[in-house]
mmCIF file of C-alpha atoms in Angstrom:
data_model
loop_
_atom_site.group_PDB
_atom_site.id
_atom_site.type_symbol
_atom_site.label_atom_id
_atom_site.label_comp_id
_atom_site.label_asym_id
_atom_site.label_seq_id
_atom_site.Cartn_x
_atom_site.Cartn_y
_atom_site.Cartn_z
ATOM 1 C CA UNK A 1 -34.037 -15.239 -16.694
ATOM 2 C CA UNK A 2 -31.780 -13.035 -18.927
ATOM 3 C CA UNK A 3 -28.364 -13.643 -17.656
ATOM 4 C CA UNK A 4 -26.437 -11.893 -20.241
ATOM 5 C CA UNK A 5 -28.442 -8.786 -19.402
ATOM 6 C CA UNK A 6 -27.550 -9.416 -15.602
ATOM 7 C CA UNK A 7 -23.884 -9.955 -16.415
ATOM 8 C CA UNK A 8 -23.248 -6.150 -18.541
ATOM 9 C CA UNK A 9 -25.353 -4.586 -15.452
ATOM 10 C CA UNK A 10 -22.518 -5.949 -13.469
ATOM 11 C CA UNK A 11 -19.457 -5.276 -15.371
ATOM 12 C CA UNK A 12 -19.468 -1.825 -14.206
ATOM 13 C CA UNK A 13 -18.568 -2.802 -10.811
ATOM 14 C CA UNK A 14 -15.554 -3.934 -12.077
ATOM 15 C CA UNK A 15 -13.826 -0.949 -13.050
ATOM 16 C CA UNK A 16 -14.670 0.561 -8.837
ATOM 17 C CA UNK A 17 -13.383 -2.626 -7.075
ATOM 18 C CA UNK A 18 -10.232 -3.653 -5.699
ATOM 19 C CA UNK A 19 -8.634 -6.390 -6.763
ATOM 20 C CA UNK A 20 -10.521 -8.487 -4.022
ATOM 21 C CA UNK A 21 -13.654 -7.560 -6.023
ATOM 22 C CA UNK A 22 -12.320 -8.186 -9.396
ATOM 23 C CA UNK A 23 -11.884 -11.594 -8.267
ATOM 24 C CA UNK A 24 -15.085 -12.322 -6.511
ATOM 25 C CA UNK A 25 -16.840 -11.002 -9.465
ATOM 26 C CA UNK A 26 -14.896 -13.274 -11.623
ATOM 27 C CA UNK A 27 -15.838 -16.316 -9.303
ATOM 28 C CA UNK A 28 -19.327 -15.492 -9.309
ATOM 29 C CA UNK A 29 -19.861 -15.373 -13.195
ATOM 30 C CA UNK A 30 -17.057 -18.193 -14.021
ATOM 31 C CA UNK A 31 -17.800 -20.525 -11.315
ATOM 32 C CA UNK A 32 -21.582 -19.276 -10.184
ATOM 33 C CA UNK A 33 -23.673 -18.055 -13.252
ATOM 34 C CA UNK A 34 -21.592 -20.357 -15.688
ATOM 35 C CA UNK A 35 -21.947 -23.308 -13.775
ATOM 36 C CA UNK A 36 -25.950 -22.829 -13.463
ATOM 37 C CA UNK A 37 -26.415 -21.864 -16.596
ATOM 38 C CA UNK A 38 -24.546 -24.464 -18.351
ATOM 39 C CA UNK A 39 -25.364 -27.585 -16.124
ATOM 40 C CA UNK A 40 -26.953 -26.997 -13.038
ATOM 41 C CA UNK A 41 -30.563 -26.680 -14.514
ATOM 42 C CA UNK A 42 -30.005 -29.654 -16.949
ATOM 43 C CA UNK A 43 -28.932 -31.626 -14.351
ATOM 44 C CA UNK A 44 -32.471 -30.898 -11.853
ATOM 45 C CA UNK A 45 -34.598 -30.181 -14.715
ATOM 46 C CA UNK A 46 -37.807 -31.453 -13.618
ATOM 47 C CA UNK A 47 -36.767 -33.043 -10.510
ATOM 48 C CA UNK A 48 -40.340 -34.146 -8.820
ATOM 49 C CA UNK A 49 -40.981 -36.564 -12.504
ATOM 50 C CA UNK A 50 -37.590 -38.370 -11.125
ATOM 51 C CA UNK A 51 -38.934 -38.502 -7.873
ATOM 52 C CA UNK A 52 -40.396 -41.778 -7.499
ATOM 53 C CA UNK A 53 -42.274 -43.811 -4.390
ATOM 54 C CA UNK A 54 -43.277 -47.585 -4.539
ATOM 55 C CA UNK A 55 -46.924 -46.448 -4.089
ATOM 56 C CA UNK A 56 -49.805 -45.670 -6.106
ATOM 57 C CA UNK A 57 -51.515 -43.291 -3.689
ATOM 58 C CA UNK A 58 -52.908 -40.537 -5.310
ATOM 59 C CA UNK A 59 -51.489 -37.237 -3.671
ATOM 60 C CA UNK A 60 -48.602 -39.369 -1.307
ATOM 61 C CA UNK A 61 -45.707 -38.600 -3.832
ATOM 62 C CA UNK A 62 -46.865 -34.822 -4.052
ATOM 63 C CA UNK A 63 -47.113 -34.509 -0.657
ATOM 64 C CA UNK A 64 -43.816 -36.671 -0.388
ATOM 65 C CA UNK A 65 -41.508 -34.468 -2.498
ATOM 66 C CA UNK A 66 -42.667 -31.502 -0.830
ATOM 67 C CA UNK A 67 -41.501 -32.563 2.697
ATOM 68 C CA UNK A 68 -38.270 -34.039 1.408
ATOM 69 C CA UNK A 69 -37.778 -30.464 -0.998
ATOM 70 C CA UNK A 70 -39.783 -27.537 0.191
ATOM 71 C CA UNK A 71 -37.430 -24.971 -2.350
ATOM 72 C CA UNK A 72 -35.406 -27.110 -5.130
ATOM 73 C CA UNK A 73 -31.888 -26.541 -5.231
ATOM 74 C CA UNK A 74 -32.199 -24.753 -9.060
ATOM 75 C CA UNK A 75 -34.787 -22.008 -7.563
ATOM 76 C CA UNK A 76 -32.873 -21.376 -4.519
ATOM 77 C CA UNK A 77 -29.499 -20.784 -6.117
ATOM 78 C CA UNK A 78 -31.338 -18.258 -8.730
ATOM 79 C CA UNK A 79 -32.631 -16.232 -5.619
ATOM 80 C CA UNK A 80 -29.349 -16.475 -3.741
ATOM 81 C CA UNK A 81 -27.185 -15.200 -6.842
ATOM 82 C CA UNK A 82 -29.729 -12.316 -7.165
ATOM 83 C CA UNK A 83 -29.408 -11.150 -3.678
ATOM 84 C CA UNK A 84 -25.762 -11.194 -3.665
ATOM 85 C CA UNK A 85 -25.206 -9.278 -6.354
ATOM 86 C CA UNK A 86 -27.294 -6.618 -5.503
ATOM 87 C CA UNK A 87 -25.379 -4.699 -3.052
ATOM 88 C CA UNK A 88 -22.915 -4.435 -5.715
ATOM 89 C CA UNK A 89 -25.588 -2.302 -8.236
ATOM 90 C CA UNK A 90 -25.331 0.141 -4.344
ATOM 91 C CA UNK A 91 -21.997 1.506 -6.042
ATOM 92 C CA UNK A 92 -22.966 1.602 -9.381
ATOM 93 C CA UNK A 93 -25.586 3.683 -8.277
ATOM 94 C CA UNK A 94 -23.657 6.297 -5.898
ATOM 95 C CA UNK A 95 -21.305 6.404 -8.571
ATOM 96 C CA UNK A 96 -24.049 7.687 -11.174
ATOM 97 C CA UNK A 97 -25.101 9.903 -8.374
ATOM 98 C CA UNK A 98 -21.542 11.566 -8.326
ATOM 99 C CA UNK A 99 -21.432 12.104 -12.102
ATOM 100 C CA UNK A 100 -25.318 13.354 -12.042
ATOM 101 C CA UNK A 101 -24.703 15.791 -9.443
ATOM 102 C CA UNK A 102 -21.447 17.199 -11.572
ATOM 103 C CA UNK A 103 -23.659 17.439 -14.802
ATOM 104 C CA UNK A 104 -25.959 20.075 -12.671
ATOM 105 C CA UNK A 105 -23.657 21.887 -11.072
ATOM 106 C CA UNK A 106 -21.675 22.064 -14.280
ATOM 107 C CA UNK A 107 -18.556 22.229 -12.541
ATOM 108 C CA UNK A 108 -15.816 19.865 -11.157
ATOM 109 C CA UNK A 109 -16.632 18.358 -7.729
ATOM 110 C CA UNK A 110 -14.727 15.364 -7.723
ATOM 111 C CA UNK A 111 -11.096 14.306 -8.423
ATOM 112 C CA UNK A 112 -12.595 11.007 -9.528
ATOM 113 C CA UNK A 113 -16.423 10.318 -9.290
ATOM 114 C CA UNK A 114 -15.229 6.312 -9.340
ATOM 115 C CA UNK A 115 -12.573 6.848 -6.583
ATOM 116 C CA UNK A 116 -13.748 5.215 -3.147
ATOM 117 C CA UNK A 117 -13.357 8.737 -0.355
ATOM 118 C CA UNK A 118 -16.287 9.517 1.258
ATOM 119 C CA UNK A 119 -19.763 8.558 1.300
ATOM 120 C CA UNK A 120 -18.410 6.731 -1.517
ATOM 121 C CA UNK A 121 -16.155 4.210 0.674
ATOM 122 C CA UNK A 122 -18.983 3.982 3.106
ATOM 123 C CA UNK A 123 -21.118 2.668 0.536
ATOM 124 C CA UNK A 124 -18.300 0.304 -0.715
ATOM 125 C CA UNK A 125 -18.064 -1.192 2.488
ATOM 126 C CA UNK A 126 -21.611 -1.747 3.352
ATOM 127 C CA UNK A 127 -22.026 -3.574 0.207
ATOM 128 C CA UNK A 128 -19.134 -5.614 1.222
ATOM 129 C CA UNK A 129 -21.159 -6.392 4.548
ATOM 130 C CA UNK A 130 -24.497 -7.158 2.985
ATOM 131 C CA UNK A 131 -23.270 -9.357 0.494
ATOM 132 C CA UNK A 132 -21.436 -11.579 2.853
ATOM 133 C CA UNK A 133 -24.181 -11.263 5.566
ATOM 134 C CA UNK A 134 -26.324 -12.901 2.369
ATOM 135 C CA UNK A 135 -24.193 -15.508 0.929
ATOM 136 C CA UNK A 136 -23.751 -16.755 5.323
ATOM 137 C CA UNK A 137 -27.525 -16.407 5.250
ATOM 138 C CA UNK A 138 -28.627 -19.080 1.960
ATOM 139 C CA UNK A 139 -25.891 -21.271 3.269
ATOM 140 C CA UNK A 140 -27.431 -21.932 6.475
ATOM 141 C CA UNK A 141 -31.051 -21.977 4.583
ATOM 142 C CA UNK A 142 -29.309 -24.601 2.597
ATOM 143 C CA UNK A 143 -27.920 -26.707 5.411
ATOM 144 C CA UNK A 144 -31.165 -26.474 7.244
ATOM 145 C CA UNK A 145 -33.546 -27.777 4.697
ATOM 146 C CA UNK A 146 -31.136 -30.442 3.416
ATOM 147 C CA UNK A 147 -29.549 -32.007 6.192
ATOM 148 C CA UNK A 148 -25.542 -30.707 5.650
ATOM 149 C CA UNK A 149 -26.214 -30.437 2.153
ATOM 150 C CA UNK A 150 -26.152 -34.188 1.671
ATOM 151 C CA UNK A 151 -28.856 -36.105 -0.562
ATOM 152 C CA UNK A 152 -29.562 -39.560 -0.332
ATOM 153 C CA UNK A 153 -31.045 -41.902 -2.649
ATOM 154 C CA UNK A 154 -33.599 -43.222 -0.475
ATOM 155 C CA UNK A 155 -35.754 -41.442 1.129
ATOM 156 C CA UNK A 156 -38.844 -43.017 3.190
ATOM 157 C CA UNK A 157 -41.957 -40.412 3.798
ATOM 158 C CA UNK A 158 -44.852 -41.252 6.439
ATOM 159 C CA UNK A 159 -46.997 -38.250 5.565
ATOM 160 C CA UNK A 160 -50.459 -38.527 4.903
ATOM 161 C CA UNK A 161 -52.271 -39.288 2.598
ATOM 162 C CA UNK A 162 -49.781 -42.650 2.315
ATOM 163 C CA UNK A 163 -51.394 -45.124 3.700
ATOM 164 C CA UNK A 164 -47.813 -46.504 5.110
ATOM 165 C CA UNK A 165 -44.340 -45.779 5.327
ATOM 166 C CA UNK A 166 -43.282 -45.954 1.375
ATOM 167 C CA UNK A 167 -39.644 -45.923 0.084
ATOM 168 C CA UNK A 168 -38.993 -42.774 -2.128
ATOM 169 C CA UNK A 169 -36.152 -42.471 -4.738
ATOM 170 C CA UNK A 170 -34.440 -39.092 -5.718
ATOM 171 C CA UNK A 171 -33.152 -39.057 -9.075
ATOM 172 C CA UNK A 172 -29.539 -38.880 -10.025
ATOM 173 C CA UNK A 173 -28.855 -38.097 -6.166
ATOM 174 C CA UNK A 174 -24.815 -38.281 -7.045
ATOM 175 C CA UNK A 175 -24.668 -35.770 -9.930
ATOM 176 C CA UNK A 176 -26.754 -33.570 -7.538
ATOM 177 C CA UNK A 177 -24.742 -34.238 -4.947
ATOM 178 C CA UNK A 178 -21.434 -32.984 -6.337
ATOM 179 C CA UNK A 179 -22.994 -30.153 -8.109
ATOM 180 C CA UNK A 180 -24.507 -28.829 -4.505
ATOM 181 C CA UNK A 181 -21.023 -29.358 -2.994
ATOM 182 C CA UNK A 182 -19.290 -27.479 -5.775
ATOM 183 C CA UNK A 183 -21.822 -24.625 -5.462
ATOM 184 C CA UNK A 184 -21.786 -24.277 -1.690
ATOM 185 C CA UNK A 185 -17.618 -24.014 -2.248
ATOM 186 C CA UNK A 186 -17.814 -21.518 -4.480
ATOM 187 C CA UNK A 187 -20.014 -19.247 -2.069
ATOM 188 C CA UNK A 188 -17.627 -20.301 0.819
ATOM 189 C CA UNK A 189 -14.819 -18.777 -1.312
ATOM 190 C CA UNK A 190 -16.796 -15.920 -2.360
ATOM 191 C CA UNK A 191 -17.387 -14.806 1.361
ATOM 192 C CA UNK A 192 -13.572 -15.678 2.000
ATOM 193 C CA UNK A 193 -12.632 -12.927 -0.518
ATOM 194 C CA UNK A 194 -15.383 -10.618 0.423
ATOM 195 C CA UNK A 195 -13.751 -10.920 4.024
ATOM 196 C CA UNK A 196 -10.792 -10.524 2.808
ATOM 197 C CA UNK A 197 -11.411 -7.377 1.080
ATOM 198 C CA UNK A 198 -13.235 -6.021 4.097
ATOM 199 C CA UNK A 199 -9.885 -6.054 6.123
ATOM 200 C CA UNK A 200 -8.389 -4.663 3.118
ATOM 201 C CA UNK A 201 -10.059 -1.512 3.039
ATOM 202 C CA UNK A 202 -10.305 -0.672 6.566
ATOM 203 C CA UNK A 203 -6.772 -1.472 7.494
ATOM 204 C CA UNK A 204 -5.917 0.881 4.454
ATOM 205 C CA UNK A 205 -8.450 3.688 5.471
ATOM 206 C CA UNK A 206 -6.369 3.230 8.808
ATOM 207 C CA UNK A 207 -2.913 3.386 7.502
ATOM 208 C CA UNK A 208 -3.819 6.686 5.882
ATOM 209 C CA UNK A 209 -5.567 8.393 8.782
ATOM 210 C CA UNK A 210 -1.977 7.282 10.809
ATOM 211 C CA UNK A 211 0.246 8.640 8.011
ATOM 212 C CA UNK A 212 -2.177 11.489 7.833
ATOM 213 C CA UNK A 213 -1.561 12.323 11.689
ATOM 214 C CA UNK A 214 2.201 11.672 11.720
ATOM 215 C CA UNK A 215 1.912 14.709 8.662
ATOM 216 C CA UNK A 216 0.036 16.446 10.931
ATOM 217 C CA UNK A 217 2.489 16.011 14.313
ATOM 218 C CA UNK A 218 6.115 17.016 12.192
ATOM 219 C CA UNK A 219 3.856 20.320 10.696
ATOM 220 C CA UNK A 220 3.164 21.518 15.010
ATOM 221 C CA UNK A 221 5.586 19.439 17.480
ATOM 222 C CA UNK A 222 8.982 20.355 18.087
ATOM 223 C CA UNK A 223 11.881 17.717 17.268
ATOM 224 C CA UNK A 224 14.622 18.391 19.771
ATOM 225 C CA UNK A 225 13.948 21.763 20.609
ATOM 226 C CA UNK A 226 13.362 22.468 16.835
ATOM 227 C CA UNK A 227 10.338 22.610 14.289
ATOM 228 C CA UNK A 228 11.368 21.464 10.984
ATOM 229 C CA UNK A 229 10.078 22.611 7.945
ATOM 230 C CA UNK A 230 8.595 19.679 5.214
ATOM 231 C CA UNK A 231 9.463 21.447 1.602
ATOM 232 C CA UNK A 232 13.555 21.982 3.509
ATOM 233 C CA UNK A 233 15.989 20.542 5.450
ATOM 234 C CA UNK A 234 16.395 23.494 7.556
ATOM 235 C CA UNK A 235 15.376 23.558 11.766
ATOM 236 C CA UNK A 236 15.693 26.711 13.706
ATOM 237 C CA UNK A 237 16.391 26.499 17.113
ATOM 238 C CA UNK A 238 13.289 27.992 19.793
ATOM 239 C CA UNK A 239 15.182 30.063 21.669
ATOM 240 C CA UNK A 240 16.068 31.790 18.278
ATOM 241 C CA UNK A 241 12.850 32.046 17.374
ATOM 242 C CA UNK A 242 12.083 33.951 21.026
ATOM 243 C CA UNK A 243 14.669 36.140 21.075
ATOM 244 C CA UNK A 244 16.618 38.439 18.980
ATOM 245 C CA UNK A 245 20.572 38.012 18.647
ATOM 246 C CA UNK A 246 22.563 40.865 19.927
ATOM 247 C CA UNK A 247 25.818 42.305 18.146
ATOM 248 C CA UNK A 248 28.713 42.506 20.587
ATOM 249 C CA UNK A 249 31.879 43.996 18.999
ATOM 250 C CA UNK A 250 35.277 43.142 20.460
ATOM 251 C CA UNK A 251 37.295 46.458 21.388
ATOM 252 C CA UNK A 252 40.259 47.845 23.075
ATOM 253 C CA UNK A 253 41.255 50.974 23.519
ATOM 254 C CA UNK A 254 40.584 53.553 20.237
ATOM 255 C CA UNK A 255 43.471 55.911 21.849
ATOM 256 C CA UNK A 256 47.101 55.460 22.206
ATOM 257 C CA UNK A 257 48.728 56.370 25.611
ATOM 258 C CA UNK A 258 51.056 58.069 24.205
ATOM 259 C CA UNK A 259 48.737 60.720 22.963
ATOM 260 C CA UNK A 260 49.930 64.477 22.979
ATOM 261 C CA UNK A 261 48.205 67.428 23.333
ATOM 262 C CA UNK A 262 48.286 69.626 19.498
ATOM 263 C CA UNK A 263 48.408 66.730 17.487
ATOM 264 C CA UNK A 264 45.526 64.786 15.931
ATOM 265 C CA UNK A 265 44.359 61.743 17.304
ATOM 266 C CA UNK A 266 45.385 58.614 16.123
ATOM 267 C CA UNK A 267 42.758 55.446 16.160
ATOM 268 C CA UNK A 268 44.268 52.093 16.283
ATOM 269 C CA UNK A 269 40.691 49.768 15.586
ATOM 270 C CA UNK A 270 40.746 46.395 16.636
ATOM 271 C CA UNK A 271 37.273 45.036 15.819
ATOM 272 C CA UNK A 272 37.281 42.088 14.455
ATOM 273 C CA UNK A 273 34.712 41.397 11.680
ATOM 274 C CA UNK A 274 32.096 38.949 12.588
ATOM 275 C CA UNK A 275 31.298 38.059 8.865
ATOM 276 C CA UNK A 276 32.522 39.047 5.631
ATOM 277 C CA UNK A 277 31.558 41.255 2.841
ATOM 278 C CA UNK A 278 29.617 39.293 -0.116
ATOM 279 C CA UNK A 279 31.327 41.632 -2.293
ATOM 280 C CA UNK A 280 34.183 44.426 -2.666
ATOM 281 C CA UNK A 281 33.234 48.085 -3.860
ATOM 282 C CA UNK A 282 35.774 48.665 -6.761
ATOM 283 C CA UNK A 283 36.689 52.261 -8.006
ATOM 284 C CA UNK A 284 34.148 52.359 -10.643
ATOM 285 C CA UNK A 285 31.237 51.652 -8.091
ATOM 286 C CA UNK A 286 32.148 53.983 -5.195
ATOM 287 C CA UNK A 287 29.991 57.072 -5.098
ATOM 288 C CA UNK A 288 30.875 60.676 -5.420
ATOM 289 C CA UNK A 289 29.661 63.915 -4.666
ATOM 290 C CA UNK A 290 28.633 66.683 -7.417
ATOM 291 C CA UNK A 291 30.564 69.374 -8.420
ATOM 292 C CA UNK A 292 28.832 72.169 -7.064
ATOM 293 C CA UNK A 293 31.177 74.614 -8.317
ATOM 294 C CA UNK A 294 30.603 73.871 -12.022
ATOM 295 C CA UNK A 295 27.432 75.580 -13.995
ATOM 296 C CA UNK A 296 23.879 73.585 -14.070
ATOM 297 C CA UNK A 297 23.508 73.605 -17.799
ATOM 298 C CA UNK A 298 26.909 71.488 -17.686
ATOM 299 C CA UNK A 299 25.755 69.388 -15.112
ATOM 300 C CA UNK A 300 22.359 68.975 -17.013
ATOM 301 C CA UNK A 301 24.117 67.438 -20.002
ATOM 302 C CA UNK A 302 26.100 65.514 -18.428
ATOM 303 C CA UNK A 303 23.298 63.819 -16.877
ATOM 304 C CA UNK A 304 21.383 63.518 -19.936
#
């Protein structure tokens, strides 16, 4: 199997995960592919030559080593590092989908084809399920075939064609032994992250659906009788909004009493200004009338 091959067809993942992924892909290379590569197979090589029974039966240590290991260790690991990593190709693949359908339509349709909205997070997710739904599934295959993953050095087989019970040794049961615990730890912590990252993303995809909604509430619900505007710190009352403010001067009487008849009135105002002019009219901006009496070709140049 080409494992460098396997190993660039997954480093694209890397640059769509979280930081939960970026580790669980670095566990499963470092500490998974790595470890098989490098020692794992050297260490079972070909196990059923090192299996060895104190008979000379033809067929009994055959039949033997295929009761005691109906899937070796080496074969089983290969299938279960296959199957976990390919829920992880799901994203590569929706992610080439994105850019594909952006190439035809020869326009932008996405902010960020790698960013994880959408069908896009959906397919994250389910990846996330599947591979941990895998990695629970090969343990218990594991545990059931070999006993709590534990390997003895003796093993004594009854199967036909032995004529008897004969004593059966495994060989180098130890080395196995610590290389099958290590493994099964490394998938243990490899479903701990994926779990991990599972509550990650949800519990984020909830915190922005709640911030999204408490947007939403300040944009339509009142806050003390007023709606405040986001992009200002200004509120306007309801009742403002409802009805329109009335001007109410404050007067007294425009005559005097001591008013006689003959004479011209005389107006003593008493309003009192509500608000103040911005500005003063000086001399030079007050208006005036034209002189009628004067001739229009004088008033024409003027003008001009």
């Amino acid at each position: 199997m080409d494992w460098k091959t396997f190993q660039a067809l997954l480093s694209g993942v890397n640059k769509y995960s979280t930081a939960f992924g970026r580790i669980w892909l670095s566990v499963v290379f470092v500490f998974r592919v790595m470890v098989y590569v490098v020692a794992a197979e050297r260490v079972w090589g070909d196990e059923q030559k090192d299996f060895d029974c104190n008979t000379k039966q033809p067929g009994c240590a055959n039949v033997c080593y295929d009761f005691y290991f109906p899937i070796s260790h080496i074969r089983l690991w290969a299938l279960q590092l296959i199957f976990v990593t390919c829920p992880s190709l799901m994203v590569v693949m929706h992610v080439k989908y994105r850019d594909e359908r952006e190439r035809k339509a020869k326009t932008k349709l996405y902010d960020n084809t790698g960013k994880k909205h959408g069908g896009l997070w959906w397919t994250y997710l389910i990846s996330l399920f599947a591979k941990t739904g895998i990695e629970i599934t090969f343990l218990y295959i594991l545990h059931h075939i070999y006993d709590s993953f534990y390997l003895p050095r003796l093993v004594k087989c009854d199967v036909q064609p032995c004529p008897n019970v004969v004593d059966c040794y495994i060989g180098r049961p130890t080395e196995k032994r610590v290389f099958t615990y290590f493994m099964v730890g490394a998938s243990a912590l490899c479903i701990v992250l994926s779990v991990c990252e599972i509550i990650y993303l949800i519990a984020k995809r909830i915190s922005r659906c709640a911030n999204k909604y408490k947007r939403h509430n300040k944009r339509s619900t009142p806050i003390n009788g007023r709606y405040r505007d986001e992009d200002s710190n200004c509120t306007i009352p309801l009742h403002e909004l409802e009805s329109k403010p009335e001007y109410k001067p404050e007067t007294k009487e425009d005559f005097r009493s001591d008013y006689k008849p003959g004479s011209k009135p005389q107006f003593k105002s008493e309003v009192k200004p509500t608000f103040k002019p911005a500005y003063r009219l000086s001399v030079d901006m007050r208006a005036s009338a034209p002189n009628l009496s004067a001739p229009m070709y004088k008033i024409q140049s003027g003008i001009i």
